[in-house]
Amino acid sequence: MINSLSIDQFASILHENVSPTAPIQSQEHLFGREKQLQQVQQALYAPGRTVFIYGDRGVGKTSLAQTVAYAHQSSKHDPILLACDPDSTFVGTMASALEQINHPSAQGTITSIYAAKVGVKGFGLDVSKTLHQDAPPKAESMASLNDVVGALIKAAAERKNEDTVIVVDEFDRISNDVEKGQFADFIKQIGDQRIPMRFVFCGVAESLQTLLGAHASCYRYIENVELRTLNWDARFEIIDNVASAFNVTLEGRSRYRIAAISDGFPHYIHRLCEHLLWAMFRDEREVDHSTIDHFRIAVAQSVLGIEQHLKHTYDQAVMKDAHGYEHVLWAVADHSDLFRNTEAIYTSYCDLIKSFDGQAEILDRPTVVSRLSALKRRPSGNILMSPRKGFYQFRESIMRGYIRLRAEEQGCELALDYAAPSRPSTDLTWRIRPARRGNFGTVAGDRRKLEYPE
Ligand SMILES: Nc1ncnc2c1ncn2[C@@H]1O[C@H](COP(=O)(O)OP(=O)(O)OP(=O)(O)O)[C@@H](O)[C@H]1O
Ligand SMILES: [Mg+2]
């Protein structure tokens, strides 16, 4: 129990402060993005400038885009939120945008462009037949581009040119490069024809490259905003914000482990905090601080609920666990460096086997290297890739947090390259590995210091 709250009161406070699945839409809940918020806000004031937010999957692109969209949008309407899918076309996307402008009641929810089989007759643009066509001939696409520009200018005039923000999310999911290229032409036209609306695109880095590659001068019209994983301060801010909403204290080591496991991907922080608070709420005693047992429950429940795609890839990769694949994978995830060489991975491997399971056989280095090679191949879900010979990284950065979570569930703490903030709790029920000397002057084994990178 927490503060004698009823379950409804508890859940309502909890979900005001954690959101593992829905994007953030207000500045008050968006942590660690002050610089990027400022950059996007400034760009939105510049006529003809289009914003492109790019970064790894799950890093927080949609949250930044929607937060700035709500902040900049005129108070008379909600921003237009669109999500692309593999079949989305340029004209179909714009038809969806115009449909939402035309019918404001449909606003506030994300429109899947695939579903938007509509003619936007109010703006003299009927695109119902062109939503999912294959690459159209160039002349036809240019005609469509001019139609779209004309329709948007007309729509803006009808709104008396109030601030309108259109978010085009998941741009990378569009499979057709010709369609992506049409957006490059369009972005130039937003500037050249002074379309009085602001566009914010979100996608992975490669999709921005495709966009820029399609139109040599496009880069002048785009404000690139790169999003990286959250720094340690922001991770702790999310955790502390939830704790203070309930006026409870989180046990120091759990707080640190949540930040370390997350690897800077906010989804893991929200999910672990959600389950930690539930574990405290379900405790028969009235509690105002968490224990390591609450944390263990939170870890186990988080593993259960996490995205199937990550679980599937992990299970595929460690299928041959009898041969030590799982521990090799843990070793790769054991440090904050994204690219790790075989030597560093092997050091992590020996270290974690010795401290986690003193009885286990330690594989020799050539065997670990052969496991690493196997983990790059299809039968292992291509979970790893090699940016260059002898170096390894996860194909998807968000996977590293998931691996840390799975290891934690089995009692093995990874990512101890920074010292923990406090001494180990006396009620710990699983073995702690000593923190190694990190890059930040931390003394190995000294858990009293909290030193973490920017
Ligand atoms: N700066 C932040 N502070 C707190 N929570 C955040 C922040 N950014 C994102 N989140 C949370 O992290 C989760 C993932 O964020 P979001 O959906 O914005 O990421 P994304 O990069 O758009 O992901 P995807 O690549 O899957 O589309 C969301 O549940 C959101 O609530
Ligand atoms: Mg997103």
CSV table of C-alpha atoms and ligand atoms in Angstrom, one decimal:
chain,number,residue,atom,x,y,z
A,1,MET,CA,0.0,0.0,0.0
A,2,ILE,CA,1.1,3.5,-0.7
A,3,ASN,CA,-0.4,6.4,1.3
A,4,SER,CA,-3.6,4.4,1.7
A,5,LEU,CA,-4.5,5.1,-1.9
A,6,SER,CA,-7.3,3.2,-3.5
A,7,ILE,CA,-6.4,1.3,-6.7
A,8,ASP,CA,-8.1,3.9,-8.9
A,9,GLN,CA,-6.3,6.8,-7.2
A,10,PHE,CA,-3.0,5.0,-7.4
A,11,ALA,CA,-3.5,4.1,-11.1
A,12,SER,CA,-4.5,7.6,-12.0
A,13,ILE,CA,-1.4,9.2,-10.4
A,14,LEU,CA,0.8,6.5,-11.9
A,15,HIS,CA,-0.3,7.0,-15.5
A,16,GLU,CA,-0.1,10.7,-15.2
A,17,ASN,CA,3.6,10.1,-14.6
A,18,VAL,CA,4.7,7.1,-16.5
A,19,SER,CA,4.0,6.4,-20.1
A,20,PRO,CA,5.8,3.3,-21.4
A,21,THR,CA,3.7,3.0,-24.5
A,22,ALA,CA,2.2,6.5,-25.4
A,23,PRO,CA,4.4,9.3,-26.5
A,24,ILE,CA,4.9,12.4,-24.4
A,25,GLN,CA,3.0,15.5,-25.5
A,26,SER,CA,3.9,18.1,-22.8
A,27,GLN,CA,7.2,19.7,-21.9
A,28,GLU,CA,6.6,19.0,-18.2
A,29,HIS,CA,7.1,15.2,-18.9
A,30,LEU,CA,9.7,15.4,-21.5
A,31,PHE,CA,13.1,15.1,-19.8
A,32,GLY,CA,16.6,15.7,-21.1
A,33,ARG,CA,15.5,17.3,-24.3
A,34,GLU,CA,15.9,21.0,-23.5
A,35,LYS,CA,18.4,21.7,-26.2
A,36,GLN,CA,16.5,19.8,-28.9
A,37,LEU,CA,13.2,21.5,-27.8
A,38,GLN,CA,14.8,24.9,-28.3
A,39,GLN,CA,16.3,23.9,-31.6
A,40,VAL,CA,12.9,22.7,-33.0
A,41,GLN,CA,11.0,25.7,-31.5
A,42,GLN,CA,13.4,28.1,-33.2
A,43,ALA,CA,13.1,26.3,-36.5
A,44,LEU,CA,9.3,26.3,-36.4
A,45,TYR,CA,9.4,30.1,-36.2
A,46,ALA,CA,11.5,30.3,-39.5
A,47,PRO,CA,9.3,30.5,-42.6
A,48,GLY,CA,9.9,27.7,-45.0
A,49,ARG,CA,11.9,25.6,-42.6
A,50,THR,CA,11.0,21.9,-42.2
A,51,VAL,CA,12.2,19.9,-39.2
A,52,PHE,CA,13.5,16.4,-39.4
A,53,ILE,CA,13.9,14.5,-36.1
A,54,TYR,CA,16.0,11.4,-36.5
A,55,GLY,CA,17.5,8.7,-34.2
A,56,ASP,CA,17.3,5.1,-33.2
A,57,ARG,CA,14.1,3.3,-32.7
A,58,GLY,CA,12.6,4.1,-29.3
A,59,VAL,CA,14.8,7.0,-28.5
A,60,GLY,CA,12.0,9.5,-28.2
A,61,LYS,CA,11.4,11.0,-31.7
A,62,THR,CA,7.6,11.0,-31.6
A,63,SER,CA,7.6,12.4,-28.1
A,64,LEU,CA,9.7,15.4,-29.1
A,65,ALA,CA,7.8,15.9,-32.3
A,66,GLN,CA,4.4,15.8,-30.6
A,67,THR,CA,5.5,18.0,-27.7
A,68,VAL,CA,6.7,20.8,-30.0
A,69,ALA,CA,3.7,20.4,-32.2
A,70,TYR,CA,1.3,21.0,-29.3
A,71,ALA,CA,3.4,23.9,-28.0
A,72,HIS,CA,3.6,25.6,-31.4
A,73,GLN,CA,0.1,24.9,-32.8
A,74,SER,CA,-2.5,27.6,-32.6
A,75,SER,CA,-4.8,27.0,-29.6
A,76,LYS,CA,-7.8,26.9,-32.0
A,77,HIS,CA,-6.9,23.4,-33.4
A,78,ASP,CA,-4.9,20.4,-32.5
A,79,PRO,CA,-1.7,19.6,-34.5
A,80,ILE,CA,-2.1,17.2,-37.4
A,81,LEU,CA,-0.4,13.8,-36.5
A,82,LEU,CA,0.2,11.4,-39.3
A,83,ALA,CA,2.0,8.0,-39.2
A,84,CYS,CA,3.4,6.4,-42.4
A,85,ASP,CA,3.4,2.7,-43.2
A,86,PRO,CA,5.2,0.8,-45.9
A,87,ASP,CA,2.6,1.5,-48.5
A,88,SER,CA,2.2,5.3,-47.8
A,89,THR,CA,2.7,7.6,-50.8
A,90,PHE,CA,3.4,11.3,-50.9
A,91,VAL,CA,0.0,12.2,-52.3
A,92,GLY,CA,-1.8,9.9,-49.8
A,93,THR,CA,0.1,11.4,-46.9
A,94,MET,CA,-0.9,14.9,-48.0
A,95,ALA,CA,-4.5,13.8,-48.6
A,96,SER,CA,-4.6,12.6,-44.9
A,97,ALA,CA,-3.2,15.9,-43.7
A,98,LEU,CA,-5.8,17.8,-45.7
A,99,GLU,CA,-8.6,15.5,-44.5
A,100,GLN,CA,-7.7,16.3,-40.9
A,101,ILE,CA,-7.5,20.0,-41.6
A,102,ASN,CA,-10.9,19.8,-43.4
A,103,HIS,CA,-12.5,17.7,-40.6
A,104,PRO,CA,-11.0,18.9,-37.3
A,105,SER,CA,-13.1,16.4,-35.3
A,106,ALA,CA,-10.8,13.7,-36.5
A,107,GLN,CA,-7.9,15.4,-34.8
A,108,GLY,CA,-5.9,14.4,-31.7
A,109,THR,CA,-5.5,10.9,-32.9
A,110,ILE,CA,-2.8,9.7,-35.3
A,111,THR,CA,-4.0,8.9,-38.7
A,112,SER,CA,-2.6,5.9,-40.4
A,113,ILE,CA,-2.0,7.0,-44.0
A,114,TYR,CA,-2.8,3.5,-45.2
A,115,ALA,CA,-6.3,3.9,-43.9
A,116,ALA,CA,-6.8,7.4,-45.4
A,117,LYS,CA,-8.5,6.4,-48.7
A,118,VAL,CA,-10.3,9.7,-49.1
A,119,GLY,CA,-10.8,12.3,-51.7
A,120,VAL,CA,-10.1,15.8,-50.5
A,121,LYS,CA,-12.6,17.4,-52.7
A,122,GLY,CA,-13.0,20.5,-50.6
A,123,PHE,CA,-9.5,21.5,-51.7
A,124,GLY,CA,-9.8,20.5,-55.3
A,125,LEU,CA,-7.6,17.5,-54.9
A,126,ASP,CA,-8.9,14.0,-55.4
A,127,VAL,CA,-6.2,11.5,-54.5
A,128,SER,CA,-8.4,8.5,-53.8
A,129,LYS,CA,-6.8,6.5,-56.6
A,130,THR,CA,-3.2,7.4,-56.0
A,131,LEU,CA,-2.9,6.4,-52.3
A,132,HIS,CA,-1.1,3.1,-52.9
A,133,GLN,CA,0.1,3.2,-56.4
A,134,ASP,CA,3.5,2.0,-57.4
A,135,ALA,CA,6.0,4.7,-58.4
A,136,PRO,CA,4.2,7.2,-60.6
A,137,PRO,CA,5.8,8.7,-63.7
A,138,LYS,CA,7.6,11.9,-63.0
A,139,ALA,CA,5.3,14.2,-64.9
A,140,GLU,CA,2.3,12.8,-63.1
A,141,SER,CA,4.0,13.2,-59.7
A,142,MET,CA,4.9,16.8,-60.4
A,143,ALA,CA,1.2,17.6,-61.2
A,144,SER,CA,0.4,16.0,-57.9
A,145,LEU,CA,3.0,18.1,-56.2
A,146,ASN,CA,1.5,21.3,-57.5
A,147,ASP,CA,-2.0,20.2,-56.6
A,148,VAL,CA,-0.8,19.5,-53.0
A,149,VAL,CA,0.9,22.8,-52.7
A,150,GLY,CA,-2.2,24.7,-54.0
A,151,ALA,CA,-4.5,22.7,-51.7
A,152,LEU,CA,-2.3,23.4,-48.6
A,153,ILE,CA,-2.1,27.2,-49.3
A,154,LYS,CA,-5.9,27.3,-49.7
A,155,ALA,CA,-6.4,25.3,-46.5
A,156,ALA,CA,-4.0,27.6,-44.6
A,157,ALA,CA,-5.9,30.7,-45.9
A,158,GLU,CA,-9.2,29.2,-44.7
A,159,ARG,CA,-7.6,28.9,-41.3
A,160,LYS,CA,-6.6,32.5,-41.6
A,161,ASN,CA,-2.9,31.4,-41.7
A,162,GLU,CA,-2.9,30.4,-38.0
A,163,ASP,CA,0.0,28.3,-36.8
A,164,THR,CA,-0.6,24.8,-38.1
A,165,VAL,CA,1.9,22.0,-37.4
A,166,ILE,CA,1.9,18.7,-39.3
A,167,VAL,CA,3.8,15.8,-37.9
A,168,VAL,CA,4.8,13.1,-40.5
A,169,ASP,CA,5.9,10.2,-38.2
A,170,GLU,CA,7.7,6.9,-39.1
A,171,PHE,CA,8.9,8.4,-42.4
A,172,ASP,CA,11.4,5.5,-42.7
A,173,ARG,CA,8.6,3.0,-43.0
A,174,ILE,CA,7.7,4.2,-46.5
A,175,SER,CA,9.2,1.4,-48.6
A,176,ASN,CA,9.3,3.2,-52.0
A,177,ASP,CA,12.3,5.5,-52.4
A,178,VAL,CA,10.5,7.3,-55.3
A,179,GLU,CA,7.8,8.3,-52.9
A,180,LYS,CA,10.3,9.4,-50.3
A,181,GLY,CA,12.0,11.5,-53.0
A,182,GLN,CA,8.7,13.3,-53.7
A,183,PHE,CA,8.8,14.6,-50.2
A,184,ALA,CA,12.2,16.2,-51.0
A,185,ASP,CA,10.6,18.1,-53.9
A,186,PHE,CA,7.8,19.1,-51.6
A,187,ILE,CA,10.0,20.3,-48.8
A,188,LYS,CA,11.7,22.6,-51.2
A,189,GLN,CA,8.3,23.9,-52.3
A,190,ILE,CA,7.3,24.6,-48.7
A,191,GLY,CA,10.1,27.2,-48.7
A,192,ASP,CA,9.9,28.4,-52.2
A,193,GLN,CA,6.1,28.9,-52.2
A,194,ARG,CA,6.0,30.0,-48.6
A,195,ILE,CA,3.4,27.5,-47.5
A,196,PRO,CA,2.2,28.9,-44.2
A,197,MET,CA,2.3,25.5,-42.3
A,198,ARG,CA,5.1,23.8,-40.4
A,199,PHE,CA,6.1,20.2,-41.1
A,200,VAL,CA,8.0,18.0,-38.6
A,201,PHE,CA,9.2,14.6,-40.0
A,202,CYS,CA,10.4,11.7,-37.8
A,203,GLY,CA,12.5,8.8,-38.9
A,204,VAL,CA,15.7,6.9,-38.6
A,205,ALA,CA,19.0,8.4,-39.9
A,206,GLU,CA,19.0,6.5,-43.2
A,207,SER,CA,15.6,7.9,-44.1
A,208,LEU,CA,17.0,11.4,-43.8
A,209,GLN,CA,19.9,10.4,-46.1
A,210,THR,CA,17.4,9.1,-48.7
A,211,LEU,CA,15.5,12.4,-48.5
A,212,LEU,CA,18.7,14.5,-48.8
A,213,GLY,CA,20.0,12.2,-51.6
A,214,ALA,CA,16.8,12.8,-53.6
A,215,HIS,CA,17.3,16.5,-53.9
A,216,ALA,CA,20.7,18.1,-53.8
A,217,SER,CA,19.5,21.5,-52.3
A,218,CYS,CA,16.9,20.0,-49.9
A,219,TYR,CA,19.3,20.2,-46.9
A,220,ARG,CA,19.0,24.0,-46.9
A,221,TYR,CA,15.3,23.8,-46.1
A,222,ILE,CA,15.7,21.2,-43.4
A,223,GLU,CA,16.6,21.5,-39.7
A,224,ASN,CA,18.1,18.2,-38.7
A,225,VAL,CA,17.6,17.2,-35.1
A,226,GLU,CA,19.5,14.2,-34.0
A,227,LEU,CA,18.2,12.4,-30.9
A,228,ARG,CA,20.5,10.3,-28.9
A,229,THR,CA,19.7,8.1,-25.8
A,230,LEU,CA,18.9,10.0,-22.6
A,231,ASN,CA,21.8,11.0,-20.4
A,232,TRP,CA,22.0,9.9,-16.8
A,233,ASP,CA,20.5,13.1,-15.4
A,234,ALA,CA,17.4,12.7,-17.5
A,235,ARG,CA,17.1,9.1,-16.6
A,236,PHE,CA,17.1,9.9,-12.9
A,237,GLU,CA,14.7,12.8,-13.5
A,238,ILE,CA,12.1,10.5,-14.9
A,239,ILE,CA,12.5,8.1,-12.0
A,240,ASP,CA,12.5,10.8,-9.4
A,241,ASN,CA,9.5,12.5,-10.9
A,242,VAL,CA,7.4,9.3,-10.5
A,243,ALA,CA,8.7,8.8,-6.9
A,244,SER,CA,7.9,12.3,-5.9
A,245,ALA,CA,4.3,12.1,-7.4
A,246,PHE,CA,3.7,9.4,-4.7
A,247,ASN,CA,5.9,11.0,-2.1
A,248,VAL,CA,8.0,7.8,-1.8
A,249,THR,CA,11.7,7.1,-1.8
A,250,LEU,CA,13.2,4.6,-4.2
A,251,GLU,CA,16.0,2.4,-2.9
A,252,GLY,CA,19.3,3.8,-4.2
A,253,ARG,CA,20.6,0.7,-5.9
A,254,SER,CA,17.3,0.0,-7.7
A,255,ARG,CA,17.2,3.6,-8.9
A,256,TYR,CA,20.7,3.3,-10.3
A,257,ARG,CA,20.0,-0.1,-11.8
A,258,ILE,CA,16.9,1.2,-13.6
A,259,ALA,CA,19.0,4.0,-15.1
A,260,ALA,CA,21.8,1.6,-16.1
A,261,ILE,CA,19.5,-1.2,-17.6
A,262,SER,CA,17.6,1.4,-19.6
A,263,ASP,CA,20.7,2.3,-21.6
A,264,GLY,CA,19.0,5.7,-22.1
A,265,PHE,CA,15.9,4.3,-23.8
A,266,PRO,CA,13.0,5.9,-21.9
A,267,HIS,CA,10.6,3.1,-22.5
A,268,TYR,CA,12.5,0.8,-20.1
A,269,ILE,CA,12.6,3.5,-17.4
A,270,HIS,CA,8.9,4.0,-17.6
A,271,ARG,CA,8.1,0.3,-17.7
A,272,LEU,CA,10.4,-0.6,-14.7
A,273,CYS,CA,9.0,2.4,-12.7
A,274,GLU,CA,5.5,1.4,-13.5
A,275,HIS,CA,6.0,-2.2,-12.2
A,276,LEU,CA,8.1,-1.0,-9.2
A,277,LEU,CA,5.3,1.2,-8.1
A,278,TRP,CA,2.7,-1.5,-8.6
A,279,ALA,CA,4.9,-3.9,-6.5
A,280,MET,CA,5.0,-1.3,-3.7
A,281,PHE,CA,1.2,-0.7,-4.0
A,282,ARG,CA,0.6,-4.5,-3.8
A,283,ASP,CA,2.7,-4.8,-0.7
A,284,GLU,CA,0.5,-5.7,2.3
A,285,ARG,CA,2.3,-3.2,4.5
A,286,GLU,CA,2.0,0.5,4.1
A,287,VAL,CA,5.3,1.5,2.4
A,288,ASP,CA,7.0,4.8,1.8
A,289,HIS,CA,10.3,3.4,0.4
A,290,SER,CA,11.0,0.6,-2.1
A,291,THR,CA,13.0,-2.5,-1.3
A,292,ILE,CA,15.2,-4.6,-3.5
A,293,ASP,CA,12.3,-7.2,-3.5
A,294,HIS,CA,10.0,-4.7,-5.1
A,295,PHE,CA,12.7,-4.1,-7.7
A,296,ARG,CA,13.1,-7.8,-8.4
A,297,ILE,CA,9.3,-8.1,-9.0
A,298,ALA,CA,9.5,-5.1,-11.3
A,299,VAL,CA,12.3,-6.6,-13.3
A,300,ALA,CA,10.5,-9.9,-13.7
A,301,GLN,CA,7.2,-8.3,-14.7
A,302,SER,CA,8.9,-5.9,-17.2
A,303,VAL,CA,10.5,-8.8,-18.9
A,304,LEU,CA,7.1,-10.5,-19.3
A,305,GLY,CA,5.5,-7.5,-20.9
A,306,ILE,CA,8.1,-6.2,-23.3
A,307,GLU,CA,7.8,-6.0,-27.0
A,308,GLN,CA,7.5,-9.4,-28.7
A,309,HIS,CA,9.9,-8.5,-31.4
A,310,LEU,CA,12.8,-8.0,-28.9
A,311,LYS,CA,11.9,-11.2,-27.0
A,312,HIS,CA,11.7,-13.2,-30.2
A,313,THR,CA,15.1,-12.1,-31.5
A,314,TYR,CA,16.7,-12.7,-28.1
A,315,ASP,CA,15.2,-16.2,-27.8
A,316,GLN,CA,16.3,-17.0,-31.3
A,317,ALA,CA,19.8,-15.8,-30.5
A,318,VAL,CA,20.2,-17.8,-27.3
A,319,MET,CA,18.4,-20.9,-28.5
A,320,LYS,CA,21.7,-22.8,-28.4
A,321,ASP,CA,22.2,-21.8,-24.8
A,322,ALA,CA,23.9,-25.0,-24.0
A,323,HIS,CA,26.8,-23.6,-25.9
A,324,GLY,CA,27.1,-20.4,-23.9
A,325,TYR,CA,25.4,-18.1,-26.4
A,326,GLU,CA,23.4,-16.3,-23.8
A,327,HIS,CA,26.5,-15.3,-21.7
A,328,VAL,CA,28.3,-14.1,-24.8
A,329,LEU,CA,25.4,-11.9,-25.6
A,330,TRP,CA,25.3,-10.5,-22.1
A,331,ALA,CA,29.0,-9.8,-22.4
A,332,VAL,CA,28.4,-7.7,-25.5
A,333,ALA,CA,25.7,-5.7,-23.6
A,334,ASP,CA,27.9,-5.2,-20.6
A,335,HIS,CA,29.3,-1.7,-21.4
A,336,SER,CA,28.2,1.7,-22.6
A,337,ASP,CA,30.4,1.6,-25.7
A,338,LEU,CA,28.2,0.9,-28.7
A,339,PHE,CA,31.0,-0.8,-30.7
A,340,ARG,CA,33.1,-3.3,-28.8
A,341,ASN,CA,36.1,-5.3,-29.9
A,342,THR,CA,36.6,-8.9,-29.2
A,343,GLU,CA,39.1,-8.3,-26.5
A,344,ALA,CA,36.8,-6.0,-24.5
A,345,ILE,CA,33.9,-8.4,-25.0
A,346,TYR,CA,36.0,-11.4,-23.8
A,347,THR,CA,37.2,-9.5,-20.7
A,348,SER,CA,33.5,-8.7,-19.9
A,349,TYR,CA,32.6,-12.4,-20.6
A,350,CYS,CA,35.3,-13.8,-18.2
A,351,ASP,CA,34.4,-11.2,-15.6
A,352,LEU,CA,30.7,-11.9,-15.6
A,353,ILE,CA,31.0,-15.7,-15.6
A,354,LYS,CA,33.4,-15.5,-12.6
A,355,SER,CA,31.3,-13.2,-10.5
A,356,PHE,CA,27.8,-14.4,-11.6
A,357,ASP,CA,28.4,-18.2,-11.7
A,358,GLY,CA,31.7,-19.2,-10.3
A,359,GLN,CA,31.0,-22.9,-11.2
A,360,ALA,CA,30.4,-22.3,-14.9
A,361,GLU,CA,32.9,-23.4,-17.4
A,362,ILE,CA,34.7,-20.4,-19.0
A,363,LEU,CA,34.9,-20.8,-22.8
A,364,ASP,CA,38.2,-20.0,-24.4
A,365,ARG,CA,38.6,-16.9,-26.5
A,366,PRO,CA,38.5,-18.5,-30.0
A,367,THR,CA,35.2,-20.2,-29.0
A,368,VAL,CA,33.7,-16.9,-27.8
A,369,VAL,CA,34.8,-15.3,-31.1
A,370,SER,CA,33.1,-18.1,-33.0
A,371,ARG,CA,29.9,-17.5,-30.9
A,372,LEU,CA,30.1,-13.8,-31.8
A,373,SER,CA,30.3,-14.6,-35.5
A,374,ALA,CA,27.3,-17.0,-35.2
A,375,LEU,CA,25.3,-14.3,-33.5
A,376,LYS,CA,25.6,-12.1,-36.7
A,377,ARG,CA,23.9,-14.7,-38.8
A,378,ARG,CA,20.3,-15.3,-39.7
A,379,PRO,CA,19.7,-18.4,-37.5
A,380,SER,CA,20.6,-16.2,-34.5
A,381,GLY,CA,18.2,-13.5,-35.6
A,382,ASN,CA,21.1,-11.3,-36.9
A,383,ILE,CA,21.2,-9.8,-33.4
A,384,LEU,CA,24.7,-8.6,-33.8
A,385,MET,CA,26.5,-6.9,-36.7
A,386,SER,CA,30.1,-6.0,-37.4
A,387,PRO,CA,30.8,-2.4,-38.3
A,388,ARG,CA,34.4,-3.5,-39.0
A,389,LYS,CA,36.5,-6.5,-38.5
A,390,GLY,CA,36.8,-7.6,-34.9
A,391,PHE,CA,34.2,-5.1,-33.7
A,392,TYR,CA,30.6,-5.9,-32.8
A,393,GLN,CA,27.4,-4.0,-32.0
A,394,PHE,CA,23.7,-4.7,-31.7
A,395,ARG,CA,21.8,-4.4,-35.0
A,396,GLU,CA,19.2,-2.5,-33.0
A,397,SER,CA,20.5,-0.3,-30.2
A,398,ILE,CA,17.3,-0.7,-28.2
A,399,MET,CA,18.1,-4.5,-27.9
A,400,ARG,CA,20.9,-3.8,-25.4
A,401,GLY,CA,18.5,-2.6,-22.7
A,402,TYR,CA,16.4,-5.7,-23.2
A,403,ILE,CA,19.4,-7.9,-22.8
A,404,ARG,CA,20.4,-6.1,-19.6
A,405,LEU,CA,16.9,-6.6,-18.3
A,406,ARG,CA,17.0,-10.4,-19.1
A,407,ALA,CA,20.3,-10.7,-17.4
A,408,GLU,CA,19.1,-8.8,-14.4
A,409,GLU,CA,16.1,-11.1,-14.1
A,410,GLN,CA,18.5,-14.0,-13.8
A,411,GLY,CA,20.5,-12.2,-11.1
A,412,CYS,CA,23.3,-10.9,-13.2
A,413,GLU,CA,24.0,-7.1,-13.2
A,414,LEU,CA,25.4,-5.8,-16.5
A,415,ALA,CA,26.7,-2.4,-17.4
A,416,LEU,CA,28.7,-1.7,-14.2
A,417,ASP,CA,31.2,0.4,-16.1
A,418,TYR,CA,30.1,3.3,-13.8
A,419,ALA,CA,30.0,2.9,-10.1
A,420,ALA,CA,26.7,2.6,-8.3
A,421,PRO,CA,25.5,5.4,-6.2
A,422,SER,CA,25.3,3.6,-2.9
A,423,ARG,CA,26.5,0.7,-1.0
A,424,PRO,CA,24.8,-2.6,-1.8
A,425,SER,CA,21.6,-3.1,0.2
A,426,THR,CA,21.9,-5.6,3.0
A,427,ASP,CA,18.7,-7.3,1.8
A,428,LEU,CA,20.1,-8.1,-1.6
A,429,THR,CA,19.3,-11.7,-2.5
A,430,TRP,CA,21.6,-12.0,-5.5
A,431,ARG,CA,25.3,-11.6,-6.1
A,432,ILE,CA,26.6,-8.2,-7.0
A,433,ARG,CA,29.6,-7.9,-9.3
A,434,PRO,CA,32.1,-5.3,-8.3
A,435,ALA,CA,32.0,-2.2,-10.4
A,436,ARG,CA,35.0,-2.0,-12.7
A,437,ARG,CA,37.2,1.0,-13.3
A,438,GLY,CA,35.2,3.1,-15.8
A,439,ASN,CA,36.2,6.0,-17.9
A,440,PHE,CA,35.3,8.5,-15.3
A,441,GLY,CA,37.8,8.0,-12.5
A,442,THR,CA,35.7,5.6,-10.5
A,443,VAL,CA,37.6,3.4,-8.2
A,444,ALA,CA,36.9,-0.2,-8.9
A,445,GLY,CA,34.7,-1.8,-6.2
A,446,ASP,CA,33.9,1.5,-4.6
A,447,ARG,CA,30.1,1.8,-4.7
A,448,ARG,CA,29.9,4.9,-2.6
A,449,LYS,CA,30.7,7.3,-5.5
A,450,LEU,CA,28.1,8.3,-8.1
A,451,GLU,CA,30.0,9.2,-11.2
A,452,TYR,CA,28.3,9.0,-14.4
A,453,PRO,CA,28.8,10.5,-17.8
A,454,GLU,CA,27.0,13.5,-19.4
B,1,LIG,N1,12.4,12.8,-23.2
B,1,LIG,C1,11.6,11.9,-22.6
B,1,LIG,N2,11.3,11.9,-21.3
B,1,LIG,C2,10.5,11.0,-20.8
B,1,LIG,N3,10.0,10.0,-21.5
B,1,LIG,C3,10.2,9.9,-22.8
B,1,LIG,C4,11.0,10.9,-23.4
B,1,LIG,N4,11.1,10.6,-24.7
B,1,LIG,C5,10.3,9.5,-24.9
B,1,LIG,N5,9.8,9.1,-23.7
B,1,LIG,C6,8.9,7.8,-23.5
B,1,LIG,O1,9.6,6.8,-24.2
B,1,LIG,C7,8.8,6.0,-25.0
B,1,LIG,C8,9.3,5.9,-26.4
B,1,LIG,O2,9.2,7.2,-27.0
B,1,LIG,P1,8.8,7.6,-28.5
B,1,LIG,O3,7.6,6.7,-28.9
B,1,LIG,O4,8.6,9.0,-28.6
B,1,LIG,O5,10.1,7.0,-29.2
B,1,LIG,P2,10.3,6.9,-30.8
B,1,LIG,O6,11.7,7.3,-31.1
B,1,LIG,O7,9.3,7.7,-31.5
B,1,LIG,O8,10.1,5.3,-31.0
B,1,LIG,P3,9.8,4.6,-32.4
B,1,LIG,O9,11.1,4.6,-33.1
B,1,LIG,O10,9.4,3.2,-32.0
B,1,LIG,O11,8.8,5.3,-33.1
B,1,LIG,C9,7.4,6.6,-24.9
B,1,LIG,O12,6.6,5.8,-24.1
B,1,LIG,C10,7.6,7.9,-24.2
B,1,LIG,O13,6.6,8.2,-23.2
B,2,MG,MG,7.9,7.1,-32.9
